[in-house]
Amino acid sequence: EIVAAVQSALADGPLKGRRILVTSGPTHEPIDPVRYIANRSSGAQGTAIARALAAFGAEVVFVTGPADMPAPGGVEVQRVETAQQMLAACETALPVDAAVCAAAVADWRVASASPSKMKKTAGGLPQLEFAENPDILAALSQRAENRPGLVIGFAAETDDLEANAAAKLKRKGCDWIVANDVSEAMGIMGGTENAVTLITQSGTERWPRMSKYRVAARLAGKIADVLTGSD
Amino acid sequence: EIVAAVQSALADGPLKGRRILVTSGPTHEPIDPVRYIANRSSGAQGTAIARALAAFGAEVVFVTGPADMPAPGGVEVQRVETAQQMLAACETALPVDAAVCAAAVADWRVASASPSKMKKTAGGLPQLEFAENPDILAALSQRAENRPGLVIGFAAETDDLEANAAAKLKRKGCDWIVANDVSEAMGIMGGTENAVTLITQSGTERWPRMSKYRVAARLAGKIADVLTGSD
């Protein structure tokens, strides 16, 4: 009841009337009908962000790869498998006021995925040729038409977190990067907490380690500030 | 209550005192800390088989890769990620009266998985060198010591189902193969039904399409017949 009361109080929230795209989960890139390449992503952070934005009153389009967890309620869900499908679903969702690209999109796909199952016996080890996948964050950030007012990317890094994330911000042309350290010692992958650094064109904020729900709520609050001009 | 009554009636079932190994789910083979290669497998069929064997009174060791569904209750669960870990867990489980190898084990792993995240910017497309994974079905089937009395493999095929499955039976040295057609037209991958062909050294049985639970119950019944000498 408390949750329902809060949600109904927020339905008229600061993001009422704003349309926001959130990508979430991994992509799966087929090798053949039974094998694929994937990124580790439970979809937990993207799902929490979509839920927080919806609770703030936004109309959320949630484009998700095959994630471990159910999509949040109260949002428009578009399910995809590959990076190419995810880009198409994002472009279909435009125009939006903001885009939060939390999906762990595979950088590469297998150039010539086999329509039949590759046989183990047919000539030893496989030779896979790769092709570069579309870069969804860069594509949304660099659009001439219908560029979202605010584009937020994520960077999962194991080394040189801030330098790599700042370089990514510049290279992609997005507005903010939410960077996190996924080295094994942090124990974040697949867990319930996250320790992120928010990088914007004006500086860097190191947020303390907190639950993925609190990261989502804080990020949604900052998005609301920017979109409503209170920042 | 009906389920509980059936289970308690069966706890003294035909497989009481028999120890059976069941492998299930996919394996994930790391490329780097965030990327991996996987086989499509929900774990649904292996989970149903473990549950049916336990309901028949067997002591079940359930060795599972990262599957979509929870492990059944009342069995000993060993969670693994890679094929090498799965083989080790199977060997630790021996001796067993029967082994049902329902996992979709990756045939190959990446020979030199990177300890750091591969950067998209560092020199274009990746070159992955593969190494052959241990063949768990063959390893169990061909053991000199502690070979399970009955070793059952699975074959997911898209072409020439029976010929490929019969060749696999011979090549691996297992006793039965449960073959199924995973071509897209069948719509079986990830679904709730299965259409299998059981291949033994004495012949072939085509089972009609039925729920994965019914496939599991029928297979458990045949295992009980063989282990108790009623076949």
Coordinates of N, CA, C and O in Angstrom, one line a residue, chain A residues 7-81:
Chain A
Q7 N 3.6 5.6 -5.6 CA 3.5 5.6 -7.0 C 2.4 6.5 -7.5 O 2.6 7.3 -8.5
S8 N 1.3 6.5 -6.8 CA 0.2 7.3 -7.3 C 0.5 8.8 -7.1 O 0.2 9.7 -7.8
A9 N 1.2 9.1 -5.9 CA 1.6 10.5 -5.7 C 2.6 10.9 -6.8 O 2.6 12.1 -7.1
L10 N 3.4 10.0 -7.3 CA 4.4 10.4 -8.2 C 4.0 10.4 -9.7 O 4.6 10.8 -10.6
A11 N 2.8 9.8 -9.9 CA 2.3 9.6 -11.3 C 2.2 11.0 -11.9 O 2.3 11.2 -13.1
D12 N 2.0 12.0 -11.1 CA 2.0 13.4 -11.5 C 3.3 14.0 -11.3 O 3.5 15.2 -11.1
G13 N 4.4 13.1 -11.3 CA 5.7 13.6 -10.9 C 6.4 14.5 -11.9 O 5.8 14.9 -12.9
P14 N 7.6 14.8 -11.5 CA 8.4 15.8 -12.3 C 8.6 15.4 -13.8 O 8.9 16.3 -14.6
L15 N 8.5 14.1 -14.1 CA 8.7 13.7 -15.5 C 7.4 13.5 -16.3 O 7.4 13.0 -17.4
K16 N 6.3 13.9 -15.7 CA 5.0 13.8 -16.4 C 5.1 14.4 -17.8 O 5.6 15.6 -17.9
G17 N 4.7 13.7 -18.8 CA 4.7 14.3 -20.2 C 6.0 14.1 -20.9 O 6.1 14.5 -22.1
R18 N 7.0 13.6 -20.2 CA 8.3 13.3 -20.9 C 8.4 11.9 -21.3 O 8.0 11.0 -20.6
R19 N 8.9 11.7 -22.5 CA 9.1 10.3 -23.1 C 10.5 10.0 -23.0 O 11.4 10.7 -23.5
I20 N 10.8 8.8 -22.3 CA 12.3 8.5 -22.1 C 12.5 7.0 -22.6 O 11.7 6.1 -22.3
L21 N 13.5 6.9 -23.4 CA 14.0 5.5 -23.9 C 15.0 5.0 -22.9 O 15.9 5.7 -22.5
V22 N 14.8 3.7 -22.5 CA 15.8 3.0 -21.7 C 16.1 1.7 -22.4 O 15.2 0.9 -22.7
T23 N 17.4 1.5 -22.6 CA 17.8 0.1 -23.1 C 18.4 -0.6 -21.9 O 19.0 0.0 -21.0
S24 N 18.3 -1.9 -22.0 CA 18.7 -2.7 -20.8 C 19.0 -4.2 -21.2 O 18.6 -4.6 -22.3
G25 N 19.7 -4.9 -20.4 CA 20.0 -6.3 -20.6 C 21.2 -6.5 -21.6 O 21.8 -5.5 -22.1
P26 N 21.5 -7.7 -21.9 CA 22.6 -8.0 -22.8 C 22.0 -8.1 -24.2 O 20.8 -8.0 -24.4
T27 N 22.8 -8.2 -25.2 CA 22.3 -8.7 -26.5 C 22.9 -10.1 -26.7 O 24.0 -10.4 -26.2
H28 N 22.2 -10.9 -27.5 CA 22.8 -12.2 -27.9 C 23.0 -12.2 -29.4 O 22.1 -11.9 -30.1
E29 N 24.2 -12.6 -29.8 CA 24.6 -12.6 -31.2 C 24.8 -14.0 -31.6 O 25.7 -14.7 -31.1
P30 N 23.9 -14.5 -32.5 CA 24.0 -15.9 -32.9 C 25.3 -16.3 -33.6 O 25.8 -15.6 -34.4
I31 N 25.8 -17.5 -33.2 CA 26.9 -18.2 -33.9 C 26.3 -19.2 -34.9 O 26.6 -19.3 -36.1
D32 N 25.3 -19.9 -34.4 CA 24.5 -20.9 -35.2 C 23.2 -21.0 -34.4 O 23.0 -20.3 -33.5
P33 N 22.3 -22.0 -34.8 CA 21.0 -22.0 -34.1 C 21.1 -22.3 -32.7 O 20.1 -22.0 -31.9
V34 N 22.2 -22.9 -32.2 CA 22.2 -23.2 -30.7 C 23.3 -22.5 -30.0 O 23.3 -22.6 -28.7
R35 N 24.2 -21.8 -30.6 CA 25.2 -21.1 -29.9 C 25.2 -19.6 -30.1 O 24.8 -19.1 -31.2
Y36 N 25.6 -18.8 -29.1 CA 25.6 -17.4 -29.3 C 26.7 -16.8 -28.4 O 27.2 -17.4 -27.5
I37 N 27.0 -15.5 -28.7 CA 27.9 -14.7 -27.9 C 27.1 -13.7 -27.1 O 26.2 -13.1 -27.7
A38 N 27.4 -13.6 -25.9 CA 26.6 -12.7 -25.0 C 27.5 -11.8 -24.2 O 28.7 -12.1 -24.0
N39 N 27.0 -10.7 -23.7 CA 27.6 -10.0 -22.6 C 26.9 -10.3 -21.3 O 25.7 -10.6 -21.3
R40 N 27.7 -10.3 -20.2 CA 27.1 -10.5 -18.9 C 26.3 -9.3 -18.5 O 26.9 -8.2 -18.4
S41 N 25.1 -9.4 -18.4 CA 24.2 -8.4 -17.9 C 22.9 -9.0 -17.4 O 22.2 -9.6 -18.1
S42 N 22.6 -8.7 -16.1 CA 21.4 -9.2 -15.6 C 20.2 -8.4 -16.0 O 19.1 -8.8 -15.9
G43 N 20.5 -7.1 -16.4 CA 19.4 -6.2 -16.7 C 18.9 -5.5 -15.4 O 18.0 -4.7 -15.5
A44 N 19.5 -5.8 -14.3 CA 19.0 -5.2 -13.0 C 19.1 -3.7 -13.0 O 18.1 -3.0 -12.6
Q45 N 20.2 -3.1 -13.4 CA 20.4 -1.7 -13.3 C 19.4 -1.0 -14.3 O 18.7 0.0 -13.9
G46 N 19.3 -1.5 -15.5 CA 18.4 -0.8 -16.5 C 17.0 -1.0 -16.1 O 16.2 0.0 -16.2
T47 N 16.6 -2.1 -15.5 CA 15.2 -2.3 -15.1 C 14.9 -1.3 -13.9 O 13.8 -0.7 -13.9
A48 N 15.8 -1.2 -13.0 CA 15.6 -0.2 -11.9 C 15.5 1.2 -12.4 O 14.7 2.0 -11.9
I49 N 16.3 1.6 -13.4 CA 16.2 2.9 -13.9 C 14.8 3.2 -14.6 O 14.2 4.2 -14.4
A50 N 14.4 2.2 -15.4 CA 13.1 2.3 -16.1 C 12.0 2.5 -15.0 O 11.1 3.3 -15.2
R51 N 12.1 1.7 -14.0 CA 11.1 1.8 -12.9 C 11.1 3.1 -12.2 O 10.0 3.7 -12.0
A52 N 12.3 3.6 -11.9 CA 12.4 4.9 -11.3 C 11.8 6.1 -12.1 O 11.1 6.9 -11.7
L53 N 12.2 6.0 -13.4 CA 11.7 7.0 -14.3 C 10.1 7.0 -14.5 O 9.5 8.0 -14.5
A54 N 9.6 5.8 -14.5 CA 8.1 5.6 -14.6 C 7.5 6.2 -13.3 O 6.5 6.8 -13.3
A55 N 8.1 5.9 -12.2 CA 7.6 6.4 -10.9 C 7.6 7.9 -10.8 O 6.8 8.5 -10.1
F56 N 8.6 8.5 -11.5 CA 8.6 10.0 -11.6 C 7.7 10.5 -12.7 O 7.7 11.7 -13.0
G57 N 6.9 9.7 -13.3 CA 5.8 10.1 -14.2 C 6.2 10.1 -15.6 O 5.3 10.4 -16.5
A58 N 7.4 9.6 -16.0 CA 7.8 9.6 -17.4 C 7.0 8.5 -18.2 O 6.7 7.4 -17.6
E59 N 6.9 8.7 -19.4 CA 6.4 7.6 -20.3 C 7.7 6.9 -20.8 O 8.5 7.5 -21.5
V60 N 7.9 5.7 -20.4 CA 9.1 5.0 -20.6 C 9.0 3.9 -21.7 O 8.0 3.1 -21.7
V61 N 9.9 4.0 -22.7 CA 10.0 2.9 -23.7 C 11.2 2.1 -23.3 O 12.3 2.6 -23.2
F62 N 10.9 0.8 -22.9 CA 12.0 -0.1 -22.4 C 12.4 -1.1 -23.4 O 11.6 -2.0 -23.7
V63 N 13.5 -0.9 -24.0 CA 14.0 -1.8 -25.1 C 15.0 -2.8 -24.4 O 16.1 -2.4 -24.0
T64 N 14.7 -4.1 -24.3 CA 15.5 -5.0 -23.5 C 15.9 -6.2 -24.3 O 15.1 -6.8 -25.0
G65 N 17.2 -6.6 -24.2 CA 17.7 -7.9 -24.6 C 17.2 -9.0 -23.7 O 16.5 -8.7 -22.7
P66 N 17.6 -10.2 -23.9 CA 17.2 -11.3 -23.1 C 17.8 -11.2 -21.7 O 18.9 -11.7 -21.5
A67 N 17.1 -10.6 -20.8 CA 17.6 -10.4 -19.4 C 17.1 -11.5 -18.4 O 16.2 -12.2 -18.7
D68 N 17.8 -11.5 -17.3 CA 17.4 -12.5 -16.3 C 16.1 -12.1 -15.6 O 15.5 -13.0 -15.0
M69 N 15.8 -10.9 -15.5 CA 14.7 -10.4 -14.7 C 13.6 -9.9 -15.5 O 13.7 -9.5 -16.6
P70 N 12.3 -10.0 -14.9 CA 11.2 -9.5 -15.6 C 11.3 -8.0 -15.9 O 11.8 -7.2 -15.1
A71 N 10.7 -7.5 -17.0 CA 10.6 -6.1 -17.2 C 9.7 -5.4 -16.2 O 8.8 -6.1 -15.7
P72 N 9.9 -4.2 -15.9 CA 9.1 -3.5 -14.9 C 7.7 -3.3 -15.5 O 7.4 -3.3 -16.7
G73 N 6.7 -3.1 -14.6 CA 5.3 -2.8 -15.0 C 5.2 -1.3 -15.4 O 6.1 -0.5 -15.1
G74 N 4.2 -1.0 -16.1 CA 3.9 0.4 -16.4 C 4.8 1.1 -17.4 O 4.9 2.3 -17.5
V75 N 5.5 0.3 -18.2 CA 6.3 0.8 -19.2 C 6.0 0.1 -20.5 O 5.5 -1.0 -20.5
E76 N 6.4 0.7 -21.7 CA 6.2 0.0 -23.0 C 7.4 -0.9 -23.2 O 8.5 -0.4 -23.2
V77 N 7.2 -2.2 -23.3 CA 8.4 -3.1 -23.4 C 8.6 -3.5 -24.9 O 7.6 -4.0 -25.5
Q78 N 9.8 -3.4 -25.4 CA 10.2 -3.9 -26.7 C 11.3 -4.9 -26.5 O 12.4 -4.6 -26.0
R79 N 11.0 -6.2 -26.8 CA 12.0 -7.2 -26.6 C 12.8 -7.5 -27.9 O 12.2 -7.6 -28.9
V80 N 14.1 -7.5 -27.7 CA 15.0 -7.8 -28.9 C 16.1 -8.8 -28.4 O 16.2 -9.1 -27.3
E81 N 16.8 -9.3 -29.4 CA 17.8 -10.3 -29.2 C 19.2 -9.7 -29.5 O 20.1 -9.7 -28.7

